Short mmCIF file of C-alpha atoms in Angstrom, two decimals:
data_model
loop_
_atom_site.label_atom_id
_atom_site.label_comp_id
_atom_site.label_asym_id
_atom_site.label_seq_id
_atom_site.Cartn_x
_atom_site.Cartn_y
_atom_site.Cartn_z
CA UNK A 9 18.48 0.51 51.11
CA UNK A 10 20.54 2.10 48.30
CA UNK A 11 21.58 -0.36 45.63
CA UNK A 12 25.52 -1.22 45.03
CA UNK A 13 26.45 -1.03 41.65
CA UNK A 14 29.16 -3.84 40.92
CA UNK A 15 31.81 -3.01 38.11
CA UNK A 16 31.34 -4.44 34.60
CA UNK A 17 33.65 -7.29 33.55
CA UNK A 18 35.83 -6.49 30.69
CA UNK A 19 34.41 -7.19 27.55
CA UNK A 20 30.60 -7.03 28.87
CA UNK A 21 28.06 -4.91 26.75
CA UNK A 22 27.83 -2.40 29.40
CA UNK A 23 31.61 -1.59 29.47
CA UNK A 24 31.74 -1.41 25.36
CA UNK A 25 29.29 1.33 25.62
CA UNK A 26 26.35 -0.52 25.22
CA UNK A 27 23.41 -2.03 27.18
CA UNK A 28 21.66 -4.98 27.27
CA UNK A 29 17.79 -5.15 26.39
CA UNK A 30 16.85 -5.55 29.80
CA UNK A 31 18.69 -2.63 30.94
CA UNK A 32 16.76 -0.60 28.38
CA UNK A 33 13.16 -0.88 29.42
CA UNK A 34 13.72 -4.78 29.51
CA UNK A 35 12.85 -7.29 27.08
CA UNK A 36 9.18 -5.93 27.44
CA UNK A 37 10.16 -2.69 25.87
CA UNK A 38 11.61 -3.98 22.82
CA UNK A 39 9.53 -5.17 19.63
CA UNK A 40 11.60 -8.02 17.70
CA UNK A 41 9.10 -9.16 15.80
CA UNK A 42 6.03 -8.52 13.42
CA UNK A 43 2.64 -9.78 12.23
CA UNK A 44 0.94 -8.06 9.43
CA UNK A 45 -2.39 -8.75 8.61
CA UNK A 46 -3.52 -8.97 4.63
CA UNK A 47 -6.54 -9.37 2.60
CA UNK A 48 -5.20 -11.42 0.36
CA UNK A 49 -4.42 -9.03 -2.56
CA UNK A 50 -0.83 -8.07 -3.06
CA UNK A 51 -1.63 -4.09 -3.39
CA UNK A 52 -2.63 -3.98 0.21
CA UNK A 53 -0.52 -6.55 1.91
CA UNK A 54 2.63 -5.22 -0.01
CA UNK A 55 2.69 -1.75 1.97
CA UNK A 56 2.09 -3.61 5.10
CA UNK A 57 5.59 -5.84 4.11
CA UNK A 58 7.42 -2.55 2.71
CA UNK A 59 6.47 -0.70 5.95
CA UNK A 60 7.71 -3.83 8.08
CA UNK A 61 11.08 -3.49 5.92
CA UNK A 62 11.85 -0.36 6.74
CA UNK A 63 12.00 -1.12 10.42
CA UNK A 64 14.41 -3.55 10.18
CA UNK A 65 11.72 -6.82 11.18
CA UNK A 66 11.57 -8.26 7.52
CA UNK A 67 13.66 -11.69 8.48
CA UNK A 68 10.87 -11.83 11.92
CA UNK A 69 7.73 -11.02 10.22
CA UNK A 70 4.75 -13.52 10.16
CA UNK A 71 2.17 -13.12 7.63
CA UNK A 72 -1.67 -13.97 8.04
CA UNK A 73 -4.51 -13.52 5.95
CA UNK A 74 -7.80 -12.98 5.75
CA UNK A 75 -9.62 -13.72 2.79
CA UNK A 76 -12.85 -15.10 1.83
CA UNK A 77 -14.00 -17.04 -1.47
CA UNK A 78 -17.92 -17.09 -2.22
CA UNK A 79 -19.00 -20.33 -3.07
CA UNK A 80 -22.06 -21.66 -4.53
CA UNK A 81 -22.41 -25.66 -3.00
CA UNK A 82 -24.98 -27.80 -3.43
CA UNK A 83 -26.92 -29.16 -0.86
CA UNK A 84 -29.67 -31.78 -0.65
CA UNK A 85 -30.37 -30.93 -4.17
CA UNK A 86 -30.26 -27.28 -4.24
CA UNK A 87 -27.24 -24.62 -4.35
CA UNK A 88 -26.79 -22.31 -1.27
CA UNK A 89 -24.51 -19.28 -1.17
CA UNK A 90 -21.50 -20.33 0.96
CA UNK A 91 -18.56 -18.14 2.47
CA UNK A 92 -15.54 -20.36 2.53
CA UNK A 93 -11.68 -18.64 3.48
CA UNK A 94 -9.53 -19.02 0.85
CA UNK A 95 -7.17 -20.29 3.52
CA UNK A 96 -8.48 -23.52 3.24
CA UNK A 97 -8.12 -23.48 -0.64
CA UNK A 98 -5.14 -23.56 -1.53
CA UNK A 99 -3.05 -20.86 0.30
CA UNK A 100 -1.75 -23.34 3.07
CA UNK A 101 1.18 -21.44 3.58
CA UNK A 102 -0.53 -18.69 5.02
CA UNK A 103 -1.73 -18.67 8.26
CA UNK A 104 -5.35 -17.87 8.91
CA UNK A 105 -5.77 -14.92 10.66
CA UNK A 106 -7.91 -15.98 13.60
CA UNK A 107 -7.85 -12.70 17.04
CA UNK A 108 -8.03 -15.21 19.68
CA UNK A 109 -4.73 -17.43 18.44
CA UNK A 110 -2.78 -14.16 17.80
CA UNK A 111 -4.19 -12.51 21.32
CA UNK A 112 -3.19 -15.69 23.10
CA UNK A 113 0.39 -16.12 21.09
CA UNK A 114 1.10 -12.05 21.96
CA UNK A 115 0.50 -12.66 25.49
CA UNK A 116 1.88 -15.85 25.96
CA UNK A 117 4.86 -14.27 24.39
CA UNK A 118 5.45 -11.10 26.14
CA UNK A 119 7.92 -11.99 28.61
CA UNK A 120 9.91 -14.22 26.73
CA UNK A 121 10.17 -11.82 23.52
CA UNK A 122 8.34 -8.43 23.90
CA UNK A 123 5.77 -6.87 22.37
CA UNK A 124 4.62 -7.70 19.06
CA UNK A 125 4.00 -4.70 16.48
CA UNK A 126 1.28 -5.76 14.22
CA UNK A 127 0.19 -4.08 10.98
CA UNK A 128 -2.63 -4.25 8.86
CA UNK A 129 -3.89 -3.06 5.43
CA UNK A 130 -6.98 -3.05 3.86
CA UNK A 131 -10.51 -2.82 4.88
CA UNK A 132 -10.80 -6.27 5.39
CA UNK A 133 -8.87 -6.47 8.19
CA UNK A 134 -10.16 -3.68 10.38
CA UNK A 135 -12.34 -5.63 12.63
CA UNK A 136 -8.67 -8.26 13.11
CA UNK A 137 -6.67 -5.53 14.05
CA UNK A 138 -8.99 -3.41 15.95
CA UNK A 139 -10.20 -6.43 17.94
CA UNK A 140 -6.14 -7.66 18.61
CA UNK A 141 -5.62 -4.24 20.24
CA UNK A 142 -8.43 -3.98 21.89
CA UNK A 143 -7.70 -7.78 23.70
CA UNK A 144 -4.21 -7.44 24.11
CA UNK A 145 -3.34 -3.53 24.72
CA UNK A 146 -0.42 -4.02 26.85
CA UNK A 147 1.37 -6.02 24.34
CA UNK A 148 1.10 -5.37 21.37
CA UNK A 149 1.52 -2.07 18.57
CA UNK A 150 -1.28 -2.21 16.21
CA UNK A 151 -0.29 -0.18 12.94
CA UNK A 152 -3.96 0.19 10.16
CA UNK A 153 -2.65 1.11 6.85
CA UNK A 154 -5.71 3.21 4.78
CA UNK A 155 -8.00 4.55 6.31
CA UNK A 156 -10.14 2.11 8.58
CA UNK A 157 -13.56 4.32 8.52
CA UNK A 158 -13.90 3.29 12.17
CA UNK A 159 -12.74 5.24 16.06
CA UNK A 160 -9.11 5.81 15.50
CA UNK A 161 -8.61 4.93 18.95
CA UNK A 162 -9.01 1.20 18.33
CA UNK A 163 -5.40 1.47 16.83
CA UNK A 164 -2.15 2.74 17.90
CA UNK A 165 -1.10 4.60 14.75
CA UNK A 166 -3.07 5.34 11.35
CA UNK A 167 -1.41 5.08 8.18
CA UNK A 168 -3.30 6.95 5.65
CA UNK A 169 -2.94 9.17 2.45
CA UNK A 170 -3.68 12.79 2.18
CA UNK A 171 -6.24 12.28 -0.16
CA UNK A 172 -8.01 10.18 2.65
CA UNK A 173 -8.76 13.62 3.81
CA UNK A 174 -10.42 15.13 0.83
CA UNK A 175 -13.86 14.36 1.82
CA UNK A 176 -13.53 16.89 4.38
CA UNK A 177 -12.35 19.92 1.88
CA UNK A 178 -14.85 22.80 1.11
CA UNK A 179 -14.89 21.55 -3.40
CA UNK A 180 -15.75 17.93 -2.07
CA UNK A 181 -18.59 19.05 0.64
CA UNK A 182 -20.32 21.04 -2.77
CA UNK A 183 -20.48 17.50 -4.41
CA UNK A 184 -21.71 15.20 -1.74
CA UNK A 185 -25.38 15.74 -0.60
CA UNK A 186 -26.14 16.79 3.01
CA UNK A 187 -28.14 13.79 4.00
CA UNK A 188 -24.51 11.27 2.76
CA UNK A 189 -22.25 13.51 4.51
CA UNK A 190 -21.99 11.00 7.54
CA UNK A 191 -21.58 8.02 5.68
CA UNK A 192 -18.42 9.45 4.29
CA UNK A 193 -15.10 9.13 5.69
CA UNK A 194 -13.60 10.23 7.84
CA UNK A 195 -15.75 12.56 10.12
CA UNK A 196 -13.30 14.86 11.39
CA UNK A 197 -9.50 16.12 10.51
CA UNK A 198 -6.34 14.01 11.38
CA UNK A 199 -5.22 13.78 15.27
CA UNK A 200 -2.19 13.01 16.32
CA UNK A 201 -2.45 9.01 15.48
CA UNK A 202 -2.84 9.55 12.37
CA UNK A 203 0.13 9.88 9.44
CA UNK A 204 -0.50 11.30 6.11
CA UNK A 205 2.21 10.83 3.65
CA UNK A 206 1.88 13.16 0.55
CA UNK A 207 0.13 10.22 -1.89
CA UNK A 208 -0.48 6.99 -1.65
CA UNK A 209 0.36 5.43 2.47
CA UNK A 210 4.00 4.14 2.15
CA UNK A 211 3.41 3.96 -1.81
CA UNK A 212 7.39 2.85 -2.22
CA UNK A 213 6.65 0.33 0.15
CA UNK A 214 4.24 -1.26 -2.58
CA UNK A 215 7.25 -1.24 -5.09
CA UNK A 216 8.89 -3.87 -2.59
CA UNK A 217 10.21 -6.26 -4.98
CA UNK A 218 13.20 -8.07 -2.86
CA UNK A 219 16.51 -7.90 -3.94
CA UNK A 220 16.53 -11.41 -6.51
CA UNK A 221 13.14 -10.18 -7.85
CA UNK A 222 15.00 -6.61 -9.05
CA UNK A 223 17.86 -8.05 -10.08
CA UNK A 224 15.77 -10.37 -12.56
CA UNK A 225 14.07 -7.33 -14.15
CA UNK A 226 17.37 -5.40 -14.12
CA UNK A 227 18.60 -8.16 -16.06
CA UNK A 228 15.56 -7.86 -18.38
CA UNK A 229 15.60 -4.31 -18.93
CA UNK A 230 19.25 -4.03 -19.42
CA UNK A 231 19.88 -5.00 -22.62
CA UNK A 232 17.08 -3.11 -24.54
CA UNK A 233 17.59 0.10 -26.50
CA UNK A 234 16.98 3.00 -24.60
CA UNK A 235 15.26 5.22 -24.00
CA UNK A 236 12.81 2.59 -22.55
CA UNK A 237 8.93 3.39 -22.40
CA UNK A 238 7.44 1.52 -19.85
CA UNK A 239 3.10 1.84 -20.26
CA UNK A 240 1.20 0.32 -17.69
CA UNK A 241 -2.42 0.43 -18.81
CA UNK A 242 -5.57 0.18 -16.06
CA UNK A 243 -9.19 -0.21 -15.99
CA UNK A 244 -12.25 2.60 -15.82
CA UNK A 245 -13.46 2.96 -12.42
CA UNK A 246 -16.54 5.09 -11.03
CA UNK A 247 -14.13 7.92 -10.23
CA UNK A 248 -11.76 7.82 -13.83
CA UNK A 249 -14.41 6.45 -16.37
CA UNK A 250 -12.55 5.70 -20.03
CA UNK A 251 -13.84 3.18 -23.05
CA UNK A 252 -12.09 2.46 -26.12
CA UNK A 253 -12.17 6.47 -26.99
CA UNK A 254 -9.52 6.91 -24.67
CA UNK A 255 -7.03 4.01 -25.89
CA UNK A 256 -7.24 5.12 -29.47
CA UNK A 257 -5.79 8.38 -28.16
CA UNK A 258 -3.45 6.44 -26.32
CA UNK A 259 -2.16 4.27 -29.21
CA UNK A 260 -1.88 7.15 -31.83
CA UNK A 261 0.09 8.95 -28.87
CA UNK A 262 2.19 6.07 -28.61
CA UNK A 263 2.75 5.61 -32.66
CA UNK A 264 3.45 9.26 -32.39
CA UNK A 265 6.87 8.96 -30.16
CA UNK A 266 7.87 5.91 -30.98
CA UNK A 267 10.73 7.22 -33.37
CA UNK A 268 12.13 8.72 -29.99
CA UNK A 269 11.77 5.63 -28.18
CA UNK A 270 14.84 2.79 -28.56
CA UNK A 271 11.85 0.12 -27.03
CA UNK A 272 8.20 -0.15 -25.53
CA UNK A 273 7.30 -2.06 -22.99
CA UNK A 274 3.21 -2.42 -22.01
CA UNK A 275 1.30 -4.30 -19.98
CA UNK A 276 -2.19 -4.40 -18.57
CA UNK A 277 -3.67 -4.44 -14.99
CA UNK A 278 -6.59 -7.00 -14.10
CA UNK A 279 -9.08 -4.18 -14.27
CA UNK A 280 -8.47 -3.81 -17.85
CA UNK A 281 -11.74 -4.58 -20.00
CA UNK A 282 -10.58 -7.22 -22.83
CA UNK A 283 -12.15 -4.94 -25.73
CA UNK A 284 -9.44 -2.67 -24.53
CA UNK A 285 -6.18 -4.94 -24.36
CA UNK A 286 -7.86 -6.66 -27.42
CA UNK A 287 -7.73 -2.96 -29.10
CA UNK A 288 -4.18 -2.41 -28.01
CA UNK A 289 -2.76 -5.82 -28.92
CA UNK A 290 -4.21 -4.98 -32.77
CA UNK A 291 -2.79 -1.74 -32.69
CA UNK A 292 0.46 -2.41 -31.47
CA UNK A 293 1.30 -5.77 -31.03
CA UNK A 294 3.24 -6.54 -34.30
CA UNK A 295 5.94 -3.10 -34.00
CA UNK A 296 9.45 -4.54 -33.46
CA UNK A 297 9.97 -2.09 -30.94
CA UNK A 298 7.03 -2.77 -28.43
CA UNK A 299 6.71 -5.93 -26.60
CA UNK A 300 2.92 -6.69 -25.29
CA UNK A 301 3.40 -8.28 -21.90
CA UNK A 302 -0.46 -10.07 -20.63
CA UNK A 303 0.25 -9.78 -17.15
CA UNK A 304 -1.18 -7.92 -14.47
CA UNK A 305 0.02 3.45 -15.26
CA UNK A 306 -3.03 5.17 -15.55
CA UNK A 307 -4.72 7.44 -13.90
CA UNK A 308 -7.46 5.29 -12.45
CA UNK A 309 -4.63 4.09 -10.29
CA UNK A 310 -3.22 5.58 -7.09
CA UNK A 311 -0.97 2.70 -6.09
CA UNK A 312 0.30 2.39 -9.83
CA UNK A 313 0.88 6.43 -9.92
CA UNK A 314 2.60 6.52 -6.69
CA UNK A 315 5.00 3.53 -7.31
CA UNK A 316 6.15 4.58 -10.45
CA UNK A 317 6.59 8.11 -8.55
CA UNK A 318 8.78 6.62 -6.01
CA UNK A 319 11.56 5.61 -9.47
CA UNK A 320 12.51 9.56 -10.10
CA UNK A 321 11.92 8.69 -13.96
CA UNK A 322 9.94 10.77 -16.02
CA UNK A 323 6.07 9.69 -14.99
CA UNK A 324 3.05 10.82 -17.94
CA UNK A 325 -0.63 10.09 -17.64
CA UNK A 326 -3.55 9.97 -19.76
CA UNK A 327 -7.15 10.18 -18.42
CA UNK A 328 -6.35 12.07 -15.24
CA UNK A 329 -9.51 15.22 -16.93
CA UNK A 330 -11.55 12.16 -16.78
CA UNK A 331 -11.18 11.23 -13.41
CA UNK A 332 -13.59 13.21 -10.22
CA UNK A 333 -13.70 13.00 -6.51
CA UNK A 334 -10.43 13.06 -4.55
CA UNK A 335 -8.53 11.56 -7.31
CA UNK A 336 -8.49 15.28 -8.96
CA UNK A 337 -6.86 16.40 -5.97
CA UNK A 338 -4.44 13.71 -6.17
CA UNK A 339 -3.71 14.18 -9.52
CA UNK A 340 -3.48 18.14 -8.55
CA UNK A 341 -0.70 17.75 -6.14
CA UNK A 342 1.16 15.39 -8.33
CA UNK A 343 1.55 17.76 -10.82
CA UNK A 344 2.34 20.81 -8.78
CA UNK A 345 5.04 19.10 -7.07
CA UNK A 346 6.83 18.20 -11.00
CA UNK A 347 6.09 14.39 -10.20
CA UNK A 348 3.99 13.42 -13.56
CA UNK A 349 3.11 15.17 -16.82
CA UNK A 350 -0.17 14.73 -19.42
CA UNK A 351 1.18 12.24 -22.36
CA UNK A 352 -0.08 13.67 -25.22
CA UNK A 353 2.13 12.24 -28.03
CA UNK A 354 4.14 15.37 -28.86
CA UNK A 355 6.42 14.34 -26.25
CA UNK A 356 10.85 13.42 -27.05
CA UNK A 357 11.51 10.49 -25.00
CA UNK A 358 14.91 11.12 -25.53
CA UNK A 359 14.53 14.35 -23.31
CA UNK A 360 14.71 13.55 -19.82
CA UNK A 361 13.47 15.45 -16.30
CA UNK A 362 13.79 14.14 -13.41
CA UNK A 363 12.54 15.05 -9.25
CA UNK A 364 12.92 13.50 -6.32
CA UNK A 365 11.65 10.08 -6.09
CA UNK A 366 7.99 9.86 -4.34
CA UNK A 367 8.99 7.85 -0.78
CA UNK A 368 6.32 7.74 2.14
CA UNK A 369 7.88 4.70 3.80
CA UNK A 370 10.97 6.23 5.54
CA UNK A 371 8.37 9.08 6.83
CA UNK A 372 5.66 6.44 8.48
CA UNK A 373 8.62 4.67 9.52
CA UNK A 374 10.04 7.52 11.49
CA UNK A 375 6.34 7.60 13.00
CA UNK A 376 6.40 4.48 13.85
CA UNK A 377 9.31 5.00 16.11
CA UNK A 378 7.98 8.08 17.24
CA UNK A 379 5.18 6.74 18.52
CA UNK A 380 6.92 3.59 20.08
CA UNK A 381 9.24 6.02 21.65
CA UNK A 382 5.94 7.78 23.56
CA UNK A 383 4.93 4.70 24.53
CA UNK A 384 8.40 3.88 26.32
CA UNK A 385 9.00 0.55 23.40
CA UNK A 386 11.31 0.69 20.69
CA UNK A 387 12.05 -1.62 18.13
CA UNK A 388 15.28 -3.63 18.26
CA UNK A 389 18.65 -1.84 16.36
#
């Protein structure tokens, strides 16, 4: 029997234009809401938010964690190694981030309010989101930020930087010996799950201070003399080795433009080794233009590279010779695209250059939808 189609009363979505959810594919079709999965360490679980953001489910976004303290206890007299999760220590705010209660809540959910997207970053939560898509497929959008060394098929889209990649390139297969070859990911090129943003996966999305946060550092930034040298200062790793040769260049580089500076600005990352912020504090610490901040860019850092990348301001590095693997090719395309140039000290800070600003997010966001689209889902407008 061929359906009658009644006529709209005025004033109903349908006669504005517009058509209700369940007219589109029906609530099932429609993603209102998000789950990201962290690790626990802002650096990961901040391009899972940022990425979240830029599709519009920031205010419907829960957050869980996975994290895990080691623990020495002791027991009947002697102390065992114990692995305790750092939910239960302190981060009550955060939900634990257990498959089966976010399996059951997904499908319990589904007809009432769609599918849920979830996304994940980190290693650390590979096994989560692999095992929530592979026990709820049909409702839910699982979204792995970095590379998750694993069957890409266990996920719905792959969110991963080019660099990801550089195992596979003929320079890196010279330097690895046959026999490790397989150990290294990933095994083959990128497929059609997979999105590789030009550095870092959504790096802007790691600069995603909200809107009080930047207006707080606006307001502290705003009334120094400019130019403003900002020097974010990280730690030796097995790929970018430096000791306290390499911050001795760095402070007489620093000495030498600070009569083009109006004010300086440093501050050091966790991986910092004490000799060096020690060395740095004696050098530098008592100028009236420099203020030492003992908080938490280099080139041992591809997050701290990429977000300050993703500003459009002038970007210089020291170390990057130093570094190997596929942080030279990082470094490589950095350069050749005008993004960053090597400090050396001979440098006007009044002179200014500019590019345009390093931002993955809007690209794995137009992915994202992409892929949704495929799938016959799209995310609420």
């Amino acid at each position: 029997m061929k359906p009658i189609r009644l006529p709209e009363p005025p004033g109903s979505p349908q006669s504005m234009g517009g058509l209700p959810d369940i007219f589109e594919g029906g609530v099932y079709g429609v993603i209102r809401r998000a789950v990201i999965i962290g690790n626990g360490f802002p650096a990961s679980e901040n391009q899972s938010i940022g990425l979240v953001r830029a599709l519009g489910l920031s205010e419907k976004q829960t957050l869980y964690a996975i994290c895990w303290v080691l623990l020495f206890i002791k027991e009947k007299g002697k102390y065992v190694l114990a692995v305790v999760s750092s939910i239960n220590v302190g981060l009550a705010s955060v939900l634990e981030a257990d498959v089966k209660n976010i399996v059951k809540m997904a499908k319990e959910t589904f007809e009432k309010d769609g599918p849920l997207l979830v996304v994940a970053s980190g290693r650390d939560t590979i096994s989560i989101a692999s095992s929530i898509k592979r026990l709820a497929s049909d409702n839910v959008f699982v979204v792995q930020i970095q590379h998750p060394r694993s069957h890409l098929d266990r996920f719905d889209l792959v969110i991963t930087p080019q660099h990801d990649y550089y195992p596979l390139s003929p320079h890196a297969q010279e330097q690895v010996p046959r026999f490790l070859r397989k150990w290294i990911t990933p095994h083959e090129p990128p497929n059609e799950r997979v999105v590789c943003p030009h550095s870092r996966s959504t790096s802007s999305s790691r600069f995603c201070c909200t809107s009080s946060e930047a207006t707080a550092w606006h307001d502290e930034f705003a009334p120094l003399p400019k130019p403003l040298l900002v020097v974010n200062i990280g730690g030796p790793t097995r790929y970018c080795r430096y000791s306290t040769d390499l911050a001795k260049q760095l402070t007489a580089s620093l000495h030498n433009v600070l009569t083009s500076c109006g004010s300086v600005r440093i501050s050091f990352s966790r991986r910092t080794p004490e000799k060096i912020s020690n060395m740095i504090l004696k050098e530098l610490g008592t100028h009236p233009k420099i203020y030492i901040w003992d908080g938490e860019v280099t080139a041992d850092s591809v997050s701290m590279l990429s977000e300050a990348c993703s500003t459009g301001k002038p970007v210089y590095v020291i170390g990057a010779e130093r570094c190997t693997w596929k942080f030279v090719d990082f470094h490589k395309k950095l350069r050749e695209r005008g993004l960053v140039r090597p400090f050396t000290g001979l440098e006007d800070m009044s002179e200014s250059w500019s590019y345009p600003p390093l931002s993955d997010t809007s690209e794995a966001a137009s992915r994202v939808h992409k892929a949704l689209a495929e799938r016959g889902w799209r995310l609420r407008p």
